[in-house]
Every structure is written in structure tokens, then in C-alpha cells.
Coordinates of C-alpha atoms in Angstrom, one line a residue:
X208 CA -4.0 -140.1 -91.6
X209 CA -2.7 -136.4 -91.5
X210 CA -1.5 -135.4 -94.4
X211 CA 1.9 -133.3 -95.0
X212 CA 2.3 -130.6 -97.2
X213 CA 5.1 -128.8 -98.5
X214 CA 6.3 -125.8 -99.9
X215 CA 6.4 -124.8 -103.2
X216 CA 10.1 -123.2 -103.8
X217 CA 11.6 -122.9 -107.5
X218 CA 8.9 -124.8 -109.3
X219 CA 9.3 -128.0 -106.8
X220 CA 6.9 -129.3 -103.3
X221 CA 9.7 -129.5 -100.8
X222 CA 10.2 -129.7 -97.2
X223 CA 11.6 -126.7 -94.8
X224 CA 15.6 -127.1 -94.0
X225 CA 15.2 -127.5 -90.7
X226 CA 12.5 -130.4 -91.4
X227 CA 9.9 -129.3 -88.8
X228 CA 6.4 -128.9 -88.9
X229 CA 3.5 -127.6 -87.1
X230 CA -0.1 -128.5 -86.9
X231 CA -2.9 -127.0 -88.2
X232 CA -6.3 -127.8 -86.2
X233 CA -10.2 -127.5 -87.2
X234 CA -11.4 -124.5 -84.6
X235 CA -14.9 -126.6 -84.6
X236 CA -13.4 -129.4 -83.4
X237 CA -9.3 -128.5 -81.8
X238 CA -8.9 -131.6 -81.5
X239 CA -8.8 -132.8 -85.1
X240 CA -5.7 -131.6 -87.0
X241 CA -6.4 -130.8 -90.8
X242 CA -3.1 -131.0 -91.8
X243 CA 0.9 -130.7 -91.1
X244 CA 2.9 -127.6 -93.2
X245 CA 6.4 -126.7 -92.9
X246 CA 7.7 -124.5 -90.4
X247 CA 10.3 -123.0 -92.9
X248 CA 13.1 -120.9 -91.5
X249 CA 15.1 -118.1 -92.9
X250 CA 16.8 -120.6 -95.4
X251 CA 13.7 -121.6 -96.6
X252 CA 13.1 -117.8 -97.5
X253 CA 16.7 -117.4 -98.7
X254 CA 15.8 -120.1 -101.2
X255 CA 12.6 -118.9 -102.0
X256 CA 13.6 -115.3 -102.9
X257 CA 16.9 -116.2 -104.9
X258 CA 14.6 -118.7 -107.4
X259 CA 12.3 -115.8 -107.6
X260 CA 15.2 -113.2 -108.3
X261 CA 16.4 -116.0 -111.2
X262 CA 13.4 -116.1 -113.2
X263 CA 12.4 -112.5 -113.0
X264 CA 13.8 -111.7 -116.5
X265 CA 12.3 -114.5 -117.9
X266 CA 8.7 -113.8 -116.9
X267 CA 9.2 -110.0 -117.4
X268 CA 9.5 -110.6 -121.1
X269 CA 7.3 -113.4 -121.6
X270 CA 4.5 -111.3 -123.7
X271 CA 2.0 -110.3 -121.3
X272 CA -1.2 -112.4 -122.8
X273 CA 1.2 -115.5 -122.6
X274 CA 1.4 -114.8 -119.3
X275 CA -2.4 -114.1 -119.0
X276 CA -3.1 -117.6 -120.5
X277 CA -1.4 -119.1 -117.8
X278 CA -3.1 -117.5 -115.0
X279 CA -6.5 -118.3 -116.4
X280 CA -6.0 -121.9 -116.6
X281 CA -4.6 -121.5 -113.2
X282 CA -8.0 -119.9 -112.9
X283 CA -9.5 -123.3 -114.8
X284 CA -7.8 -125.6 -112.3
X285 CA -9.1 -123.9 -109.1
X286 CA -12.3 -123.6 -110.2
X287 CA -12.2 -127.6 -110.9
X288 CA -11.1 -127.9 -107.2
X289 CA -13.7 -125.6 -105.7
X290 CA -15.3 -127.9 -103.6
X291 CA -12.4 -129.3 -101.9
X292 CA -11.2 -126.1 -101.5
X293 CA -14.0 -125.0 -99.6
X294 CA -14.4 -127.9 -97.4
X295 CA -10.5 -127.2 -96.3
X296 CA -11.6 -123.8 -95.8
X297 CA -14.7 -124.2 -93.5
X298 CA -12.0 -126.6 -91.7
X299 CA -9.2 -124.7 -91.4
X300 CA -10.6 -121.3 -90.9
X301 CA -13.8 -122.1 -89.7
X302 CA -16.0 -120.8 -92.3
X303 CA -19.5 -121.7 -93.4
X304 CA -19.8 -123.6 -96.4
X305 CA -21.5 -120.6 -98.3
X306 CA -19.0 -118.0 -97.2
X307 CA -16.3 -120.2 -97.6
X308 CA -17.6 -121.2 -101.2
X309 CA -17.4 -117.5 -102.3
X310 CA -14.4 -116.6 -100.9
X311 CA -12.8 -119.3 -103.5
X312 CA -14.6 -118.3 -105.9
X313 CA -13.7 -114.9 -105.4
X314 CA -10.2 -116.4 -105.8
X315 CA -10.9 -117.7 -109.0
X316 CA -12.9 -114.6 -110.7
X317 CA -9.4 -112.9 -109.3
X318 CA -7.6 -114.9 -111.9
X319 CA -10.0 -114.7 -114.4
X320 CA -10.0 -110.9 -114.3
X321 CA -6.3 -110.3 -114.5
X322 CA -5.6 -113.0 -117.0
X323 CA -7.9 -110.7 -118.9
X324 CA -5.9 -107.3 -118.5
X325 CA -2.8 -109.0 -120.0
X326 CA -4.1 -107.9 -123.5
X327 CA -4.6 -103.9 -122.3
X328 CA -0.9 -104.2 -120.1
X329 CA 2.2 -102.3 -121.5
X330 CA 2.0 -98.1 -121.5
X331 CA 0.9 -95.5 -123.5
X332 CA 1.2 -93.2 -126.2
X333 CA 1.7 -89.4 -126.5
X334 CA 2.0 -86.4 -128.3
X335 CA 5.5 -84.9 -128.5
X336 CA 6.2 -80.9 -129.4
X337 CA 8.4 -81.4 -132.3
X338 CA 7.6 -83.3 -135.6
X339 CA 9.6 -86.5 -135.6
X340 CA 9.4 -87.3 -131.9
X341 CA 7.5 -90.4 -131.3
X342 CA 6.9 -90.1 -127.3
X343 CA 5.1 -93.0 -125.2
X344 CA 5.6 -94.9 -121.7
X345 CA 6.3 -98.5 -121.3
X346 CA 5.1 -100.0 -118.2
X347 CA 7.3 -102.5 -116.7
X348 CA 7.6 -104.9 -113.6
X349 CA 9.1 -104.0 -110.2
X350 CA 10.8 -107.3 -110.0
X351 CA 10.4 -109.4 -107.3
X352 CA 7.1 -109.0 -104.5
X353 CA 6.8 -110.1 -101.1
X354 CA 3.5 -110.8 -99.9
X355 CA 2.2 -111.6 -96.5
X356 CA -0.9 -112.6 -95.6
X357 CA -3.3 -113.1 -93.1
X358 CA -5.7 -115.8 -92.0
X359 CA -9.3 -114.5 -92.0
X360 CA -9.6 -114.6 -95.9
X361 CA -6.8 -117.2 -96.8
X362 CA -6.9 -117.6 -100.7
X363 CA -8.8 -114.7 -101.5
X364 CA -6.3 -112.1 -100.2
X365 CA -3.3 -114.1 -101.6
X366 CA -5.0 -114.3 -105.4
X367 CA -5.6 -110.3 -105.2
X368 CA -2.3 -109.9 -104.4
X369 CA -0.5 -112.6 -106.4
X370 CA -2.6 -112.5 -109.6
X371 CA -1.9 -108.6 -110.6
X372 CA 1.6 -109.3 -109.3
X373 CA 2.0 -112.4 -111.9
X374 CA 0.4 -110.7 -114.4
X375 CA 2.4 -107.3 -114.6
X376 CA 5.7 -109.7 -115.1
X377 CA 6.9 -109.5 -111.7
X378 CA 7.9 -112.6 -109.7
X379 CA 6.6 -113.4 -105.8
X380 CA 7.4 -115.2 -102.3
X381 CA 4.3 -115.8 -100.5
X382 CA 4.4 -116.1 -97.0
X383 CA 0.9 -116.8 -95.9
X384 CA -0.3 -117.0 -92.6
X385 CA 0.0 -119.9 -90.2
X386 CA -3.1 -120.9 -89.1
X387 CA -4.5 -121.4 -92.6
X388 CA -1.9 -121.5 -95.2
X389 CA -3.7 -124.4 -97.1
X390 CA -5.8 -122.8 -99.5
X391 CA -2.7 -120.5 -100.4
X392 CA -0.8 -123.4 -101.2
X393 CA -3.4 -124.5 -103.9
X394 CA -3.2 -121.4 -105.6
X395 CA 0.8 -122.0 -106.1
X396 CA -0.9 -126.1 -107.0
X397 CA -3.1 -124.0 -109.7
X398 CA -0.4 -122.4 -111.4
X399 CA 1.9 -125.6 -111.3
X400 CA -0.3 -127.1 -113.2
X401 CA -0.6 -124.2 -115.7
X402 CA 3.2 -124.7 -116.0
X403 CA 4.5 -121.6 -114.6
X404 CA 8.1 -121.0 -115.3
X405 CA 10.4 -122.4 -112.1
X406 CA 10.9 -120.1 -109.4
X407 CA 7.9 -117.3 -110.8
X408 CA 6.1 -118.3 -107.5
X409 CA 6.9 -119.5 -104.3
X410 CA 5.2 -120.2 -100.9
X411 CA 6.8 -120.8 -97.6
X412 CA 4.6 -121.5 -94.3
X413 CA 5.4 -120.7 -90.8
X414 CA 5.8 -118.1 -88.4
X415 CA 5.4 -114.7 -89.5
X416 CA 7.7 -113.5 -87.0
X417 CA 10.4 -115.5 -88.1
X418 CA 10.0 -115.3 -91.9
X419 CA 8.8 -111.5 -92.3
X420 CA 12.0 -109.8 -91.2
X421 CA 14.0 -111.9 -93.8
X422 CA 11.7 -111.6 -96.7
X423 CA 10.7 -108.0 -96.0
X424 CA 14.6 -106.8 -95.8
X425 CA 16.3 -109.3 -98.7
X426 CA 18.1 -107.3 -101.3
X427 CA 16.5 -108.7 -103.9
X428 CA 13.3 -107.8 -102.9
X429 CA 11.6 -105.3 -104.5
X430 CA 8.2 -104.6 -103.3
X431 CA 6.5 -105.3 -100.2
X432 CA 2.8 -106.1 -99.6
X433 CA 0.8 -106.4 -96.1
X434 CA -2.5 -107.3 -94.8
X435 CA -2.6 -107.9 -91.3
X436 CA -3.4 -105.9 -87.9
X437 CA -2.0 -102.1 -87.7
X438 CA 0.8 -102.8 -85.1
X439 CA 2.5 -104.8 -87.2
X440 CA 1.7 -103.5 -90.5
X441 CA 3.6 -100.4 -89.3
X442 CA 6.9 -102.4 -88.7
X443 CA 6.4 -104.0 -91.7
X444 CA 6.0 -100.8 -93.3
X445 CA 8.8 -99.0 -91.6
X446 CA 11.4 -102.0 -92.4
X447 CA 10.2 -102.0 -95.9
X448 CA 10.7 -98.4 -96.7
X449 CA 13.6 -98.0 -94.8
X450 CA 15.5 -100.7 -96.9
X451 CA 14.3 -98.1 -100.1
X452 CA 11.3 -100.8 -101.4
X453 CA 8.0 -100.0 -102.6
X454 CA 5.3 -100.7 -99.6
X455 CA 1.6 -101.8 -98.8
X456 CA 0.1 -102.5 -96.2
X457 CA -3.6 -102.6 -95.1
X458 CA -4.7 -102.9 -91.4
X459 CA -6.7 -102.5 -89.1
X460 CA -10.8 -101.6 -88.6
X461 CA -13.7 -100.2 -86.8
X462 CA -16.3 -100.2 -89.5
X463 CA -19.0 -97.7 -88.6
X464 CA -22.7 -97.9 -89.7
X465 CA -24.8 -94.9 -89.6
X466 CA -28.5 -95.5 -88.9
X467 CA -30.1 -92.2 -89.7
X468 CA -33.7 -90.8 -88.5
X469 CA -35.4 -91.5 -92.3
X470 CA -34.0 -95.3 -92.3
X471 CA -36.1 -98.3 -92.7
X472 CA -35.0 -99.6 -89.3
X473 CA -35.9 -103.5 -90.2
X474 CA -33.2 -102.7 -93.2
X475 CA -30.7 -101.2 -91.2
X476 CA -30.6 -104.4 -88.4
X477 CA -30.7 -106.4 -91.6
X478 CA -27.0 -104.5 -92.9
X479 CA -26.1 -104.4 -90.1
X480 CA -26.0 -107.6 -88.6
X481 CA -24.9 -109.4 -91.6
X482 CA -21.6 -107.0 -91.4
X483 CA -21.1 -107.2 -87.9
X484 CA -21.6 -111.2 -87.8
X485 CA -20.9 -113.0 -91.1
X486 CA -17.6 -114.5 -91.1
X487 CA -18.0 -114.7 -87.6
X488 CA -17.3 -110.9 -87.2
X489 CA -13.6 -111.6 -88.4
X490 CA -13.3 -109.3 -91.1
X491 CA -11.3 -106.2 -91.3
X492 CA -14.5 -104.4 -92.9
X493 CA -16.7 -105.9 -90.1
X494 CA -19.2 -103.2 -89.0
X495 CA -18.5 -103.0 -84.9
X496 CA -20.0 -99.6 -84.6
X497 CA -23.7 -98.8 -84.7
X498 CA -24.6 -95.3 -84.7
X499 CA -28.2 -94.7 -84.6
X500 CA -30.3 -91.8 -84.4
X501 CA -32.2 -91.3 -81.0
X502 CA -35.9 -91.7 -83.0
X503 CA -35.2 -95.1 -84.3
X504 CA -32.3 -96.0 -81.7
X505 CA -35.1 -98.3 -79.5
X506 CA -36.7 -100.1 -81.9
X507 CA -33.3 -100.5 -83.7
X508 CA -31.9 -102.8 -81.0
X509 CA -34.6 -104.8 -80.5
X510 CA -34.7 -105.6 -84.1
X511 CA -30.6 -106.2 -84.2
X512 CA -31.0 -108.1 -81.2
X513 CA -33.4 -110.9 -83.0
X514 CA -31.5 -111.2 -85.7
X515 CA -28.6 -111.9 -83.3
X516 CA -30.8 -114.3 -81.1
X517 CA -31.6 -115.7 -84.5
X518 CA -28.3 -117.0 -85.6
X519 CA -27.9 -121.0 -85.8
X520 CA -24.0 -121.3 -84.0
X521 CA -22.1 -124.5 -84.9
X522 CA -20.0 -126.5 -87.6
X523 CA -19.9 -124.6 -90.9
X524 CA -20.9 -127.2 -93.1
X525 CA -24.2 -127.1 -91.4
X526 CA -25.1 -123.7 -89.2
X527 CA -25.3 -120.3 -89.7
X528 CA -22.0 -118.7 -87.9
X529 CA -18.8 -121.1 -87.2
X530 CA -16.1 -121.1 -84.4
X531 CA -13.2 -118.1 -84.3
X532 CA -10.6 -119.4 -85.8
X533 CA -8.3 -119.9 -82.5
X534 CA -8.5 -120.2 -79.4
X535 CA -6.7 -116.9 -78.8
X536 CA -9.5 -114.9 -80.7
X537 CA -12.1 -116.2 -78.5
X538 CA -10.5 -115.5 -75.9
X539 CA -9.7 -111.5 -77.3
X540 CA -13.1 -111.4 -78.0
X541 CA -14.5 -112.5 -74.5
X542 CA -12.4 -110.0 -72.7
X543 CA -14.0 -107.5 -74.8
X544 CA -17.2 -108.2 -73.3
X545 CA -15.6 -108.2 -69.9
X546 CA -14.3 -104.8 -70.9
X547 CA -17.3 -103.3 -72.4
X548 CA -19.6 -104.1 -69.0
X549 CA -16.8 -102.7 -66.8
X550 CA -17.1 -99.5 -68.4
X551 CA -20.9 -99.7 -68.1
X552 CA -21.9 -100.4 -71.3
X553 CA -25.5 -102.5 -71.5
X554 CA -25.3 -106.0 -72.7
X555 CA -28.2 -106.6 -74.9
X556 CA -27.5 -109.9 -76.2
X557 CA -24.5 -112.8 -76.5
X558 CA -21.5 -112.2 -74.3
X559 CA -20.8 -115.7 -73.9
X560 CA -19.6 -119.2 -75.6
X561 CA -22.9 -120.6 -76.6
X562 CA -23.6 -124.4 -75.0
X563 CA -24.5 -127.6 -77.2
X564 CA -23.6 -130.8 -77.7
X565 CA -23.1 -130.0 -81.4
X566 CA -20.5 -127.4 -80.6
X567 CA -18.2 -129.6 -78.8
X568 CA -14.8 -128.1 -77.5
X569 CA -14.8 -125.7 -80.8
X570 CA -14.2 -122.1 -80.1
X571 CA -17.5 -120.4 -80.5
X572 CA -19.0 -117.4 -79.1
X573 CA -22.6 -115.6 -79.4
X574 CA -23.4 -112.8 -82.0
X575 CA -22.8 -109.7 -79.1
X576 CA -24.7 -106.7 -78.9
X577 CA -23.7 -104.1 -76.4
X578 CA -25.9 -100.5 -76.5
X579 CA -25.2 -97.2 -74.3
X580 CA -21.8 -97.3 -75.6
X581 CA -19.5 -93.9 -75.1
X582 CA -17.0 -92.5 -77.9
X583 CA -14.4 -92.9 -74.9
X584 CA -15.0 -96.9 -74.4
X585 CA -12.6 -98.9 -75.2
X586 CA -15.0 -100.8 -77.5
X587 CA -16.0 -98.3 -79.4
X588 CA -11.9 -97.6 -80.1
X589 CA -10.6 -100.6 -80.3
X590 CA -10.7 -103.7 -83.2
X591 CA -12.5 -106.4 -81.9
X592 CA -12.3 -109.2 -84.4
X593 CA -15.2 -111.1 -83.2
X594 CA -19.4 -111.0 -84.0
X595 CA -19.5 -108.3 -81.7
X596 CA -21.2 -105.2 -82.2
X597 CA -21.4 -101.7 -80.0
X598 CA -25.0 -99.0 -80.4
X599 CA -24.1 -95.8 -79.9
X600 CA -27.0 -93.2 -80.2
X601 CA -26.7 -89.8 -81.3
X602 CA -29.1 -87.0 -81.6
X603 CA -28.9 -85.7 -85.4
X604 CA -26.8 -86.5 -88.6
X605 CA -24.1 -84.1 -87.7
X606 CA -23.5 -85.8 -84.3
X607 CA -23.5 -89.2 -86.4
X608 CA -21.0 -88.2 -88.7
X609 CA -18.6 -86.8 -86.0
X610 CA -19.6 -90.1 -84.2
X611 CA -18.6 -92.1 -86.9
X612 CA -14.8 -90.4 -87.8
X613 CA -14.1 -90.4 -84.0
X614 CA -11.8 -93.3 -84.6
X615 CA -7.7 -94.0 -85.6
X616 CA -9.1 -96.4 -88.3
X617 CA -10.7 -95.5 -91.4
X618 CA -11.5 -99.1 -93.8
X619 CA -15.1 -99.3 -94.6
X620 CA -18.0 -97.1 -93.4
X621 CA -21.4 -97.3 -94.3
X622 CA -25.1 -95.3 -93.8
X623 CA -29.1 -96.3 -94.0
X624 CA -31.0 -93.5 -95.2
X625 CA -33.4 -92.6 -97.3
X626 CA -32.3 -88.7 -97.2
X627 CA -29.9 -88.2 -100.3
X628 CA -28.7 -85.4 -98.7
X629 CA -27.1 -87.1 -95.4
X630 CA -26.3 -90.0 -98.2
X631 CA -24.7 -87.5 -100.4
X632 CA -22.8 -85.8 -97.2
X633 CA -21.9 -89.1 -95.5
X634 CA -20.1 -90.6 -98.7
X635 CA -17.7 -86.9 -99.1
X636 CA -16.9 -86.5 -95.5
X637 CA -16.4 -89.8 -93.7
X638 CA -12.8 -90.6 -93.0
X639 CA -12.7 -94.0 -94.6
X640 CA -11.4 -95.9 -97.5
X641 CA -14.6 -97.4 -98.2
X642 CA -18.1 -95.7 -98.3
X643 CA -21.5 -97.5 -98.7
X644 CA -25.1 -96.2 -99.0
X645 CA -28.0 -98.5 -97.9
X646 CA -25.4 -101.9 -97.5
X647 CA -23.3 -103.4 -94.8
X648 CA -19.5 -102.6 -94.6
X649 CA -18.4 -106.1 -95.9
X650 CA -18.2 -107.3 -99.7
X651 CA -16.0 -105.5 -102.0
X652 CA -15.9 -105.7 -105.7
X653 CA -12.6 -106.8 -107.4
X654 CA -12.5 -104.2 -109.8
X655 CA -12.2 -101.1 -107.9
X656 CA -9.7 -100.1 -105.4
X657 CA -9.6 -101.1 -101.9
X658 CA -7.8 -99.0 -99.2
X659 CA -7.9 -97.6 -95.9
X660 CA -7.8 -94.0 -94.5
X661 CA -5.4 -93.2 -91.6
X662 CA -4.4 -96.7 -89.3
X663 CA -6.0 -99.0 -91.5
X664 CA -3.5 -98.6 -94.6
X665 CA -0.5 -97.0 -95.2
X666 CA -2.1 -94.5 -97.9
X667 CA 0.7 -95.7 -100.2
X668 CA -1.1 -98.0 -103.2
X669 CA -4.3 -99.4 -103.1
X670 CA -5.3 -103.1 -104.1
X671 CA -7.6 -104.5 -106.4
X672 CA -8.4 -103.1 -110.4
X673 CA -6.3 -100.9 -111.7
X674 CA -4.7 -100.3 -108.9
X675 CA -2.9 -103.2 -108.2
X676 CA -1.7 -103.3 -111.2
X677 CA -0.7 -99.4 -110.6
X678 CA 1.5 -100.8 -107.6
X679 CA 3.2 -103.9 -109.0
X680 CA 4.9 -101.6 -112.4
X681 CA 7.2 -98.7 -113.1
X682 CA 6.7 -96.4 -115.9
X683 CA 9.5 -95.5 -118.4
X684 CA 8.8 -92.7 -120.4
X685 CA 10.8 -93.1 -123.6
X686 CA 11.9 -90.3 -126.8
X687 CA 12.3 -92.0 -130.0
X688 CA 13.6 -89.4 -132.7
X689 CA 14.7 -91.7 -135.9

């Protein structure tokens, strides 16, 4: 029997206003629904934000370890759920087990990490110029945060943006995104169970479309924070700001990898294979650009083109690369490859929906390798949030790099070299957010900021370490003469 869940509003599991649901289906098998959520309405988020609003002053003051205690048996409680979480996860978003797996875990090491920096939260002392001054900064919540977030990483982009929120004192409405809101509704499960104050988190489910604009533009929100694609992380962005509230938002990608003339070329197809195809290519960090010196540019796409060839396709709790999660991403990623041949790039490998009895109606598609790829195809511009992956061959390291920062977006970059030099060169001047020596463009550690450069973030705050908590406080600088 399908099970129903609810939201969590004000400390309690309740159903949407309007009563209405929607389905959410495995994308292995489309036909099997995982579960029913609530396809909340504008009430719903009403609701939500006004029981957030209410307990702000209470979990501002609480002392910030108290606080800290409670996320990390939050932290405790998902960690004793791990497995189920991970089974929902391959189901709902059409993980493998392993990636699936870490990505919770990643969740829970979230909580772990900022229940920790409770003890170090609260400002900072200084030296004043007169005698009898004492001058220091008190750092202090923003108040209530909307969050909205996307589908490809469903618990571990809610817990990086929830957990430093929580644990600076602020208050949050989650709106997570439809087509795998379960795991996000555990974390709120998690820190229920830790006996969070009423009202300090909430989750509503349903359309973005028709719960952003309300959430995003309430008055009593007081900080807005995006993942999602770039076009509508720039209306989030613009409605945000224009309503005077601090914004977020990280976007779009087209991850280059730099092969260079000196690189171990079983190495590079190694990096970059596992960035262009783990997760089934549906990262934001995803490498989709290859960009290989002439010298090694042959042997290069023979040897990516095994390890795509290589690739077990089926059911996550079993093969090597799952479904897309939708039928609409398949889809988007298949008339990519109708794209890329009409502009006369060179199918190497892939293009298709692979055939087996094993893979049923479930929306799969092959690892894709396209090569003789232009800086003016559309596939070497565009986000293609799929396993597929475009060569481009250049004739030296300056021609790489320029190669590489043709682009709008500017996430994750990474090179394979063993020159220090180009290494040294490539991390300085490449126009991304992220850059990597000798490793794929995937995988980021939680501890130090993540951000994009120019259509892939807003430039406003970064995420992660330090720097979420940077964006969820205010500093007040206070003069104490007694």
C-alpha cells in the first residue's frame, strides 16, 4: 500500500489545505509509485512561515551549544535510519546504492559538523583606542530562511543549507523539490525527534512554481537560499532582492576538464568519466567538457570510450549507473544527442536508451561520448544534465585554458597534468568556483566554501564552512564604556 506523507508545519505532520496530493514514482520502474506527499498551496506556506516567524526569538536565544546538541542527535537519528534512507533514495531519485549511501551520509556528517561549531558561534573581540572601551561584535541570526531545493541531491543539499541555518539561531521553511522531497522530510523526522522547538523548522512539498513566489516574497522572510537551474535562480534572485532580503542562489554548469600534453591519459579517462557519469551525469559539477591536448587527444577517447562501454546500466541497488530521474530528463538529454550529430559532432559512444529486460520501462540512457566538438556547438554551451560528455581538442595549454572559460557558467573545473606549472596556472586563471588538480569535478568537501563564478551563482554568499555560517548571521558591533 502507498504510503502518505505529510508536512511538517509548526512542530506537527499535517496534510496541505487543499487536501491534494501527487505521486511520486521510481524512475527504474514509472510504474511503481514510492509514495504520495502534499501538494501544499500558498496557505500551506502562509502557515509555515508565520510558525517560523513565532519561534524565531526563542531559538535565537536558546545558547548556541543547546542548540548544537540538538542537531547532533538529529545527526544520531539519521544515522540510525541510514539504510532506509538510502533505499528511498535509490528509489525516488534513482541512485545507486553506494552513491545514494554517501549522499546520506553526507547529510549526517553535515549535522555533525555544525552541531560542532555551536561552541565557537557568537563574535569577537577587539582592541578599542581609548582605555575603558571594551569593543567586540556579536553575531546574530537573520531571522527567518527560505530554502529551495532541488532534486539531484535531495537530503544532502537541504542538510547544508538547513543545518548552518539552525545552528546560527535562525528559523527555516523548506520547500524541497517535487520529484524527491522524501528524504528532506526525514531530516525535519530527525530533528522532531531531537525535540526541536515548534515552528523552528518546517517543510512543505509541491510545486515550486506555486510555492516559491509566496515564500520568496513573505514579509517575514528574511533570507533566501536557491539551488536549482540558472533561469530560475535569476528570478528567484531578482524577487528576493527586490523585496530588500539577503540572497543565494547556485545554478547552473558546464564543468570543464583539461587533459594536458604531460597527463597519464589512463588517469585522465578514469577522472573523467567518473565526473561526467556517476550520478548518472546529474550533477551540477558534472564534467561535460573534455578538453584534451592534440598528443594524447586519440588515445584519450578510446580509453574514455571503454570505460563508457564499460558501465553496468540498470536498477541502483544492483548496477553501475541508474535511470534519470524523469522522464523529461531523458528526454532533454536525448535531444542533446540529436543536437550534437546535427551540428556534426562524431558520436563515439552511447546516444541511445540502452535495451534489457532488466531495465524495463525505467528511463535510462547510455554513458555518451561525442568528440570533434566546436566552442560554438550547442553542446559544448549548454547544461546537459545527463552521462553525456563532449571532447574538444586543442593544440597547447593556452588554447585549453581559453577553451575551458569559453563558457556563461563557471561551477567546477578541473586539469590532469603532471606540469606544476599549467597546474599552478590552471587553478589562478580558470573562471570557476571550483578548481581541481589531478581529480574529477564532482565531490566537494563540507568544510570549505562552495560557489559558482558568473551563471552558476549569484556571487552573493557561498555555502558550506564558514561560509554558511557567514550568510545565515549579522554582525553587531557594540561600545561598552562602564
Amino acid at each position: 500500500m502507498t504510503s502518505t506523507q505529510q508536512n511538517y508545519v509548526n512542530g506537527e505532520w499535517s496534510d496541505s489545505e487543499n487536501g491534494e496530493t501527487f505521486e511520486c514514482t521510481d524512475p527504474a520502474a514509472p510504474d511503481e509509485v514510492v509514495a504520495e506527499y502534499q501538494r501544499s498551496t500558498a496557505a500551506d506556506v502562509e502557515s509555515a512561515v508565520e510558525a517560523a516567524a513565532d519561534a524565531s526569538e526563542e531559538w535565537a536565544t536558546m545558547p548556541a551549544p543547546q542548540r548544537g546538541a540538538i542537531l547532533r542527535e538529529a545527526a544520531a537519528n539519521l544515522a540510525e535510519r541510514k539504510e532506509e534512507l538510502t533505499q528511498l533514495l535509490v528509489r525516488e531519485e534513482g541512485k545507486t546504492s553506494g552513491e545514494a549511501g554517501g549522499e546520506v551520509q553526507r547529510a549526517i556528517d553535515i549535522f555533525y559538523y555544525y552541531a560542532e561549531k555551536t561552541r565557537d558561534l557568537g563574535g569577537s573581540r577587539k582592541s578599542a583606542s581609548s582605555a575603558g572601551t571594551d569593543l567586540y561584535t556579536v553575531d546574530q541570526p537573520v531571522g527567518v530562511a527560505g530554502l529551495i531545493t532541488p532534486w539531484n541531491y535531495p537530503i544532502a543539499i537541504p542538510a547544508w543549507k538547513m543545518a548552518p541555518a539552525l545552528a546560527t539561531g535562525n528559523t527555516v521553511v523548506l520547500k524541497p523539490a517535487e520529484l524527491a522531497p522524501g528524504t528532506a522530510l526525514a531530516l525535519a523526522g530527525a530533528l522532531d525527534e531531537a525535540d526541536i522547538p515548534d515552528g523552528v523548522v518546517n517543510v512543505v512539498t509541491g510545486k515550486g512554481s506555486e510555492l516559491g513566489p509566496p515564500l520568496i516574497e513573505h514579509e517575514e522572510v528574511d533570507a533566501v537560499s536557491f539551488t536549482g537551474s540558472t533561469e530560475v535562480g535569476q528570478q528567484v534572485y531578482q524577487s528576493a532582492t527586490d523585496a530588500g532580503k539577503r540572497a543565494q542562489c547556485e545554478m547552473g554548469g558546464k564543468n570543464p576538464t583539461v587533459v594536458g600534453e604531460s597527463a597519464d591519459v589512463e588517469q585522465a579517462a578514469d577522472i573523467v568519466a567518473n565526473g561526467a557519469f556517476g550520478v548518472t551525469g546529474q550533477a551540477c559539477t558534472a564534467c561535460s567538457r573534455a578538453i584534451v591536448h592534440e598528443s594524447v587527444h586519440d588515445e584519450f577517447v578510446d580509453a574514455l570510450v571503454a570505460r563508457a562501454e564499460d558501465i553496468d546500466i540498470g536498477p541502483g541497488d544492483e548496477y553501475d549507473m541508474g535511470p534519470q530521474v524523469s522522464e523529461s530528463e531523458l528526454e532533454g538529454t536525448l535531444d542533446y544527442v540529436d543536437v550534437a550529430e546535427q551540428e556534426g559532432a562524431t558520436l563515439e559512444t552511447g546516444g541511445g536508451q540502452p535495451e534489457g529486460e532488466h531495465l524495463g520501462d525505467g528511463y535510462y540512457v547510455e554513458p555518451t561520448v561525442f568528440s570533434g566538438v566546436e566552442r560554438d556547438f550547442r553542446i559544448f554551451q549548454e547544461e546537459v544534465f545527463g552521462p553525456l560528455v563532449s571532447v574538444t581538442e586543442v593544440a597547447d595549454f593556452e588554447e585549453a585554458l581559453e577553451t575551458a572559460n569559453d563558457s556563461q557558467y563557471g561551477l567546477s573545473a578541473s586539469i590532469v597534468t603532471n606540469d606544476h606549472e599549467e597546474a599552478e596556472r590552471f587553478v589562478h586563471e580558470v573562471e570557476s568556483g571550483v578548481a581541481k588538480v589531478n581529480a574529477k569535478t564532482t565531490g566537494l568537501e563540507l568544510h570549505v566554501p562552495f560557489g559558482g563564478f558568473k551563471q552558476s551563482s549569484t556571487e552573493t554568499w557561498r555555502e558550506q564552512g564558514d561560509a554558511g555560517i557567514d550568510f545565515y548571521t549579522i554582525q553587531r558591533t557594540v561600545y561598552d564604556e562602564f
